[in-house]
PDB file of C-alpha atoms in Angstrom:
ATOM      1  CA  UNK A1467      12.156  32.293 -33.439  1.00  0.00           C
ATOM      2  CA  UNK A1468      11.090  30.464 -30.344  1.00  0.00           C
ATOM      3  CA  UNK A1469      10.475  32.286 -27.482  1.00  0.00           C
ATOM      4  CA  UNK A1470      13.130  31.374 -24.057  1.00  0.00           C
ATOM      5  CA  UNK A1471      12.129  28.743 -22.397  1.00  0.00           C
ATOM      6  CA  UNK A1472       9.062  27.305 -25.246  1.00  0.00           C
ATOM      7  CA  UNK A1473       8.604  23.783 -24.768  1.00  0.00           C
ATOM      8  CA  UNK A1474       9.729  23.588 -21.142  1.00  0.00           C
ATOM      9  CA  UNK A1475       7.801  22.099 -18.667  1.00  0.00           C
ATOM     10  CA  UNK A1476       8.742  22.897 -15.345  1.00  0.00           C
ATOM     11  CA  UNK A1477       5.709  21.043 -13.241  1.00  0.00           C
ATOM     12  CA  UNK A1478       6.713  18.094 -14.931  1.00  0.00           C
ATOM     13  CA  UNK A1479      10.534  18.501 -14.502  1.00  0.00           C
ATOM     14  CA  UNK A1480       9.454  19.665 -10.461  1.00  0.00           C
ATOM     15  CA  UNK A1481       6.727  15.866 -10.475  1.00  0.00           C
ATOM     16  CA  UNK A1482       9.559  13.706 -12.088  1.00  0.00           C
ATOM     17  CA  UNK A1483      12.550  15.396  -9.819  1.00  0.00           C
ATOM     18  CA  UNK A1484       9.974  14.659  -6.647  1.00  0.00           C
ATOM     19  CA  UNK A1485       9.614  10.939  -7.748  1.00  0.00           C
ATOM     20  CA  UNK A1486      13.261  10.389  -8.702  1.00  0.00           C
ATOM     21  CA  UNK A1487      14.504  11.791  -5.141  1.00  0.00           C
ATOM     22  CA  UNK A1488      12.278   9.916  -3.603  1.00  0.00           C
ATOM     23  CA  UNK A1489      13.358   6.941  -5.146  1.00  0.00           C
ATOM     24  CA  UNK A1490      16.264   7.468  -3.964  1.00  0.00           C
ATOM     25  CA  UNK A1491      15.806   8.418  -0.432  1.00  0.00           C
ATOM     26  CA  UNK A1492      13.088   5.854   0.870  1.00  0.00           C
ATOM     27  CA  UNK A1493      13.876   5.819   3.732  1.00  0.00           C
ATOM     28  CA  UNK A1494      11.356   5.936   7.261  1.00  0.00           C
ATOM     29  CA  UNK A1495      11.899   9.442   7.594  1.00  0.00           C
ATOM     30  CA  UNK A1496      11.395  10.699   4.666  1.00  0.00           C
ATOM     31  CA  UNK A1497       8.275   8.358   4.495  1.00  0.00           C
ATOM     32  CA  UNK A1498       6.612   9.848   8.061  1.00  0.00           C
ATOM     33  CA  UNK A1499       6.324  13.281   6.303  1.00  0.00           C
ATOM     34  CA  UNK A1500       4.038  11.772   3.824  1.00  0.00           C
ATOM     35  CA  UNK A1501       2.633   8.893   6.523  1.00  0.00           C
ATOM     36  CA  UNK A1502       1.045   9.777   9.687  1.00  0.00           C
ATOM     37  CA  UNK A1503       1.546   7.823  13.052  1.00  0.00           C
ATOM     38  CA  UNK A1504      -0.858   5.400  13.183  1.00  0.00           C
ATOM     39  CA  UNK A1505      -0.088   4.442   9.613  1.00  0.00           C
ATOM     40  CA  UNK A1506       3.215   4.170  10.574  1.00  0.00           C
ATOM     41  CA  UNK A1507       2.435   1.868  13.123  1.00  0.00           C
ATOM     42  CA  UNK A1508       0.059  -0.300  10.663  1.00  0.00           C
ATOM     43  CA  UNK A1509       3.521  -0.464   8.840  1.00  0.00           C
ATOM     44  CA  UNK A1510       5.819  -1.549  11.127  1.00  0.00           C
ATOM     45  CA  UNK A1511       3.754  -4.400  12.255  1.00  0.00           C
ATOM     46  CA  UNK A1512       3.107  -5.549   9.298  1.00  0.00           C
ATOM     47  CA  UNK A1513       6.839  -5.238   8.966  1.00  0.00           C
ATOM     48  CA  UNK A1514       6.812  -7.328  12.310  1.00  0.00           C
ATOM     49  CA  UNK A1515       4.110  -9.812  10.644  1.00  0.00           C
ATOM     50  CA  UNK A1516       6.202 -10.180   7.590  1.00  0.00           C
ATOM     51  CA  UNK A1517       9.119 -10.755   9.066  1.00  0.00           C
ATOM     52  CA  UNK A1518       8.428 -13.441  11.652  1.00  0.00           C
ATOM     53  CA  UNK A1519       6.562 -15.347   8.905  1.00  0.00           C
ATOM     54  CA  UNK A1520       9.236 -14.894   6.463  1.00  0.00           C
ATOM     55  CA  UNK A1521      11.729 -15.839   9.248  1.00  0.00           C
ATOM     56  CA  UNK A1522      14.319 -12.857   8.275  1.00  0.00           C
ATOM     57  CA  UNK A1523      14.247  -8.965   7.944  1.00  0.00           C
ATOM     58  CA  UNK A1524      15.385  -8.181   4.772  1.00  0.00           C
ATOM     59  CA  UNK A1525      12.729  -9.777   2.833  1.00  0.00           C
ATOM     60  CA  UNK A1526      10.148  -7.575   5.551  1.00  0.00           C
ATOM     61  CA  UNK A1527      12.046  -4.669   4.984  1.00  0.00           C
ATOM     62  CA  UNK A1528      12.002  -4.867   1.114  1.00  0.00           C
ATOM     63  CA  UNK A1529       8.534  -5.288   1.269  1.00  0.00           C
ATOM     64  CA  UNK A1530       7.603  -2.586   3.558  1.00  0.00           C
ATOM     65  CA  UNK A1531      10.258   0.226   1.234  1.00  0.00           C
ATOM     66  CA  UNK A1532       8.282  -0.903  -1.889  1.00  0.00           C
ATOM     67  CA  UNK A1533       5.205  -0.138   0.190  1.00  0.00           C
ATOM     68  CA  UNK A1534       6.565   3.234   1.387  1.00  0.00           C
ATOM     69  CA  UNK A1535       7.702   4.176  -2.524  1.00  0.00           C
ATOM     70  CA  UNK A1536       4.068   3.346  -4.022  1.00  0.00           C
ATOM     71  CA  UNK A1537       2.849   5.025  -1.272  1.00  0.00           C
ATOM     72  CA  UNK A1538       4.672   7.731  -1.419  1.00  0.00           C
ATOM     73  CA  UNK A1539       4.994   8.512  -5.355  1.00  0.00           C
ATOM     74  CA  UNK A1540       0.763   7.952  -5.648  1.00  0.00           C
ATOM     75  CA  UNK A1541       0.476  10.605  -3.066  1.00  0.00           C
ATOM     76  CA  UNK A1542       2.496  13.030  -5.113  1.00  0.00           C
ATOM     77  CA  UNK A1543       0.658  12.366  -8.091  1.00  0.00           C
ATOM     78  CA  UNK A1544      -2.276  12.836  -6.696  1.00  0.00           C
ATOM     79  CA  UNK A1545      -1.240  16.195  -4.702  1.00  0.00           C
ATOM     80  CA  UNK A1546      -0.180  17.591  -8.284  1.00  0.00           C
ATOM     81  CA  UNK A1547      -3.346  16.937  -9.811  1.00  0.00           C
ATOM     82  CA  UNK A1548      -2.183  14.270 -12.430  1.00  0.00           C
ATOM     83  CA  UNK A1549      -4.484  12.229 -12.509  1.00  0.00           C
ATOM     84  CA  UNK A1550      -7.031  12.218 -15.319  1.00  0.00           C
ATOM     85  CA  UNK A1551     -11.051  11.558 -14.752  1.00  0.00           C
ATOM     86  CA  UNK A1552     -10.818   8.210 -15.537  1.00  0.00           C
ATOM     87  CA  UNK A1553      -7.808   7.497 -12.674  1.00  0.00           C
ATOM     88  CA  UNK A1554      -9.634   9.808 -10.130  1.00  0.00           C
ATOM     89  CA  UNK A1555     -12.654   7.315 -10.918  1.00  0.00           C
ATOM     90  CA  UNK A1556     -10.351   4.320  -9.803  1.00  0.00           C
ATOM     91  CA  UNK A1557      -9.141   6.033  -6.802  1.00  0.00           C
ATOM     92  CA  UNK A1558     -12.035   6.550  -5.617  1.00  0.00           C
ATOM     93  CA  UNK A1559     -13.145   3.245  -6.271  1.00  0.00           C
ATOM     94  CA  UNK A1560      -9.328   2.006  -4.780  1.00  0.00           C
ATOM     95  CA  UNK A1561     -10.067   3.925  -1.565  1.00  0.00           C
ATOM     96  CA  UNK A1562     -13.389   2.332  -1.115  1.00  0.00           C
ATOM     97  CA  UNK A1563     -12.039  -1.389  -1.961  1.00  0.00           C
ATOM     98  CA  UNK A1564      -9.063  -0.609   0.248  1.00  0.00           C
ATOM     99  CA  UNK A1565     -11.722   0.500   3.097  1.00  0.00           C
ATOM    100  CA  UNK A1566     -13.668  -2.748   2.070  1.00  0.00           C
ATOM    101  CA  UNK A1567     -10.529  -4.628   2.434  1.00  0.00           C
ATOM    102  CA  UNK A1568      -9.038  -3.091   6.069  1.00  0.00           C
ATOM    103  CA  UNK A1569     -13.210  -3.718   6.875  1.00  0.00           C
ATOM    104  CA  UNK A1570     -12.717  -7.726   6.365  1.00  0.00           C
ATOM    105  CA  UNK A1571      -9.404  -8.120   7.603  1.00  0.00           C
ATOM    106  CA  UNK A1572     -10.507  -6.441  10.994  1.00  0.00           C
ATOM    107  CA  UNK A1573     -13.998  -8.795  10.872  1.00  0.00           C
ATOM    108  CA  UNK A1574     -11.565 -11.581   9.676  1.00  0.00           C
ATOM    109  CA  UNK A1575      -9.313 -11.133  13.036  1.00  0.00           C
ATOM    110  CA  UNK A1576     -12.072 -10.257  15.530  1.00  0.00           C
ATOM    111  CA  UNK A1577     -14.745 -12.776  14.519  1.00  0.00           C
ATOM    112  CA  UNK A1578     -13.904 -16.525  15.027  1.00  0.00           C
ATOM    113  CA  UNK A1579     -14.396 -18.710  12.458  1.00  0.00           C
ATOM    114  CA  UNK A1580     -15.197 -15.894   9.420  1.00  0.00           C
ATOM    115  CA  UNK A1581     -11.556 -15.991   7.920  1.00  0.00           C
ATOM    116  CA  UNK A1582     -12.158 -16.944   4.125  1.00  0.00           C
ATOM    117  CA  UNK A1583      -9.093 -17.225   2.636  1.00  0.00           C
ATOM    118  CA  UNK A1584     -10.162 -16.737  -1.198  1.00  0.00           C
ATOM    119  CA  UNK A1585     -12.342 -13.623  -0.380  1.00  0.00           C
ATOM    120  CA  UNK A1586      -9.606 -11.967   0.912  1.00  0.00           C
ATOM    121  CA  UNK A1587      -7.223 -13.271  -2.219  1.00  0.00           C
ATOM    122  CA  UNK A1588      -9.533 -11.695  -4.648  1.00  0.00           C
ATOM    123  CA  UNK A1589     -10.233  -8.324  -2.970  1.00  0.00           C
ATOM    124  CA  UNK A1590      -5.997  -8.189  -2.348  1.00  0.00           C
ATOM    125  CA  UNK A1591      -6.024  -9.107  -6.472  1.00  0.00           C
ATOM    126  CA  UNK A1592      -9.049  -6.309  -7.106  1.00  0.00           C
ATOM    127  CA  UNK A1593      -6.886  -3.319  -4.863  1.00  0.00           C
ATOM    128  CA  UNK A1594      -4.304  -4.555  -7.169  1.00  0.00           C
ATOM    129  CA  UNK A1595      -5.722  -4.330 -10.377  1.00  0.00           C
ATOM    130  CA  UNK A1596      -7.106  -0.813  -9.989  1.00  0.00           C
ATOM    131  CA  UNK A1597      -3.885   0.591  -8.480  1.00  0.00           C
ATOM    132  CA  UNK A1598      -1.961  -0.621 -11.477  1.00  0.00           C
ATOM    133  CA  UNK A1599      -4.672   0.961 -13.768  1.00  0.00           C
ATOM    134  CA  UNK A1600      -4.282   4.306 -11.799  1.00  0.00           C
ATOM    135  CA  UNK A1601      -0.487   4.458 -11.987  1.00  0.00           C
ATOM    136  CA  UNK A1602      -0.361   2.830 -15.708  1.00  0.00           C
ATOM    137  CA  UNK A1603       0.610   6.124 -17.594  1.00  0.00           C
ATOM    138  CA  UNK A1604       2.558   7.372 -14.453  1.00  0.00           C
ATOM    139  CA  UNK A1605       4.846   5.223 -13.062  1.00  0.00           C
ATOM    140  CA  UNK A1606       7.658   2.957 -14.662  1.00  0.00           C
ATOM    141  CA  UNK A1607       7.675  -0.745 -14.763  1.00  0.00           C
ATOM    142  CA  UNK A1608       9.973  -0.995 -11.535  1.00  0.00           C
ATOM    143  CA  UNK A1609       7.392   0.867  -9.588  1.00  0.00           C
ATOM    144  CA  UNK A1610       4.549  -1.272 -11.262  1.00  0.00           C
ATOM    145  CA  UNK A1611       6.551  -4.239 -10.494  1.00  0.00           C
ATOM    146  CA  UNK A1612       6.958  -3.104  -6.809  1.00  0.00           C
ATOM    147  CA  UNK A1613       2.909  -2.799  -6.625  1.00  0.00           C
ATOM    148  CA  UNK A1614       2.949  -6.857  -7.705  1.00  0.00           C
ATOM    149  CA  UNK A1615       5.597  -7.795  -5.388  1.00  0.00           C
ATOM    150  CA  UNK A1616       3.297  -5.945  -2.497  1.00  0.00           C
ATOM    151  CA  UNK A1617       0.429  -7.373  -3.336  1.00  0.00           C
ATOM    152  CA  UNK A1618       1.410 -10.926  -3.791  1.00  0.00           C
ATOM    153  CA  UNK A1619       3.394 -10.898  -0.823  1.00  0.00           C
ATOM    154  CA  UNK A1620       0.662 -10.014   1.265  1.00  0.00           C
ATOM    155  CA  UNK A1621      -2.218 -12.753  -1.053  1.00  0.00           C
ATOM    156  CA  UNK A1622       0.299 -15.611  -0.402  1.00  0.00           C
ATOM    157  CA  UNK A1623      -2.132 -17.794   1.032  1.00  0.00           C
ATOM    158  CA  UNK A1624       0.422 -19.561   3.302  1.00  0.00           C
ATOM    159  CA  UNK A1625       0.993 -15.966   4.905  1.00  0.00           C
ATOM    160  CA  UNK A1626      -2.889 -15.886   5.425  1.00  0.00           C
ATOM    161  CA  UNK A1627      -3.292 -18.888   6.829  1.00  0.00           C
ATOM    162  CA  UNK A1628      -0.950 -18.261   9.103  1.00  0.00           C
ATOM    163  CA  UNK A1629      -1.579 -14.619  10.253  1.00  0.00           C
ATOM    164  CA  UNK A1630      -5.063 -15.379  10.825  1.00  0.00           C
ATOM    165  CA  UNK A1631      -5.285 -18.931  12.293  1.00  0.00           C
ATOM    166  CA  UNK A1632      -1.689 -18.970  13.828  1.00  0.00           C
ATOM    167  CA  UNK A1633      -1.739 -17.804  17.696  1.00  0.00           C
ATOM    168  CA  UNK A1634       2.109 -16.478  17.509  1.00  0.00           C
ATOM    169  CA  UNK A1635       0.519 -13.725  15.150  1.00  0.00           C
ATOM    170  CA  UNK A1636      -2.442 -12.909  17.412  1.00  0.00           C
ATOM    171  CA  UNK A1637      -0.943 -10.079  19.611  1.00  0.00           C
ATOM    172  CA  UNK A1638       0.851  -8.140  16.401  1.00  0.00           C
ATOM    173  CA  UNK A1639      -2.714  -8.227  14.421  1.00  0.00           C
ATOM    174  CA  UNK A1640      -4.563  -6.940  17.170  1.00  0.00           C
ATOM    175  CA  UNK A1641      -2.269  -3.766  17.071  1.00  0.00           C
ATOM    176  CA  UNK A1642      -3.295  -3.347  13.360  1.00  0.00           C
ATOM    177  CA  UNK A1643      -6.605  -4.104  14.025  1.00  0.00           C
ATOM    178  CA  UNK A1644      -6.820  -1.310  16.490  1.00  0.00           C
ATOM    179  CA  UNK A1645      -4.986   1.068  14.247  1.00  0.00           C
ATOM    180  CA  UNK A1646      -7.361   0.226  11.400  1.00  0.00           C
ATOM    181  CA  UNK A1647     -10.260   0.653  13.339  1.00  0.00           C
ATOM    182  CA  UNK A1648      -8.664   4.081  14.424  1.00  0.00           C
ATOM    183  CA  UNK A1649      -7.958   4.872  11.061  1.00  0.00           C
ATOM    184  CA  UNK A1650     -11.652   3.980   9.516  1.00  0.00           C
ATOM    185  CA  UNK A1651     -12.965   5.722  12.515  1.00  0.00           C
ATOM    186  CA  UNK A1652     -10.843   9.102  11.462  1.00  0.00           C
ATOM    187  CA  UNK A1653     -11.785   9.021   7.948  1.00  0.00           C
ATOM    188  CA  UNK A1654      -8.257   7.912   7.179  1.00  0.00           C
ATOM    189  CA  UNK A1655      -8.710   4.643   5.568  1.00  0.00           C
TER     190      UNK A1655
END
């Protein structure tokens, strides 16, 4: 006879209840308890950049919930240790692409003339490719689908052009660019 309770898994049932109410309660709250300030503040300008380029705010605000979800759900994987050696590998190497990346985009908006379009494309595409590797055997296909829709969003290389050569964008990117530089400075980033 099987003993009570054989076979159940309650960290699992307490990682997949975590994930499914989170899904379900995205929301900017719930998000700052997992996000600090100056994060916060990279997000909601980009939320500004997004939607001024995309000339309405529900497109920016779908973009910035997907962003709060991955986020989010990749924090509380990580927090519950379930990540394997191989994943803990790629985020590490994620956080130093990602550092690589804020790096460039900071050079990119405080250096005339060093914006290069395809650099930035490809390391967008690389941060891409090794969060989908680290979430693979995690997440479902809507979240890896929300990862895409991030990530593309943010290569299109109309949006680039225009966030780094367009003037109109000039006074929200210098609030990221401080905040990244704060966060890179803290250890954050």
């Amino acid at each position: 006879m099987a003993e009570p309770g054989a076979g159940f898994d309650s960290r699992g049932l307490g990682l997949r209840a975590q994930k499914k109410l989170l899904g379900k309660m995205s929301s900017k709250k719930i998000a700052m308890t997992f996000i600090d300030e100056t994060t916060g503040r990279v997000l909601d300008n980009a939320h500004k950049v997004l939607k001024q380029y995309k000339g309405h705010k529900k497109e920016a605000d779908k973009v910035l919930k997907y962003i709060i979800k991955s986020v989010v759900k990749v924090g509380i994987l990580y927090k519950n240790d379930q990540f394997n050696r191989e994943e803990l590998t790629n985020v590490e190497l994620f956080k130093q692409k990602f550092h690589s990346l804020a790096m460039t985009l900071v050079s990119f908006h405080q250096v005339d003339f060093t914006y290069d379009k395809a650099f930035l494309r490809k390391s967008l595409e690389e941060c891409k490719q090794l969060l989908q590797t680290i979430i693979a055997r995690h997440l479902t296909d809507k979240s890896k689908t929300r990862v895409d829709i991030v990530f593309n969003t943010f290569s299109e290389p109309e949006f680039l052009d225009a966030v780094f050569t367009n003037q109109s964008f000039k006074s929200i990117m210098e609030a990221i660019v401080a905040d990244l530089n704060t966060l890179m400075d803290e250890g954050n980033l």
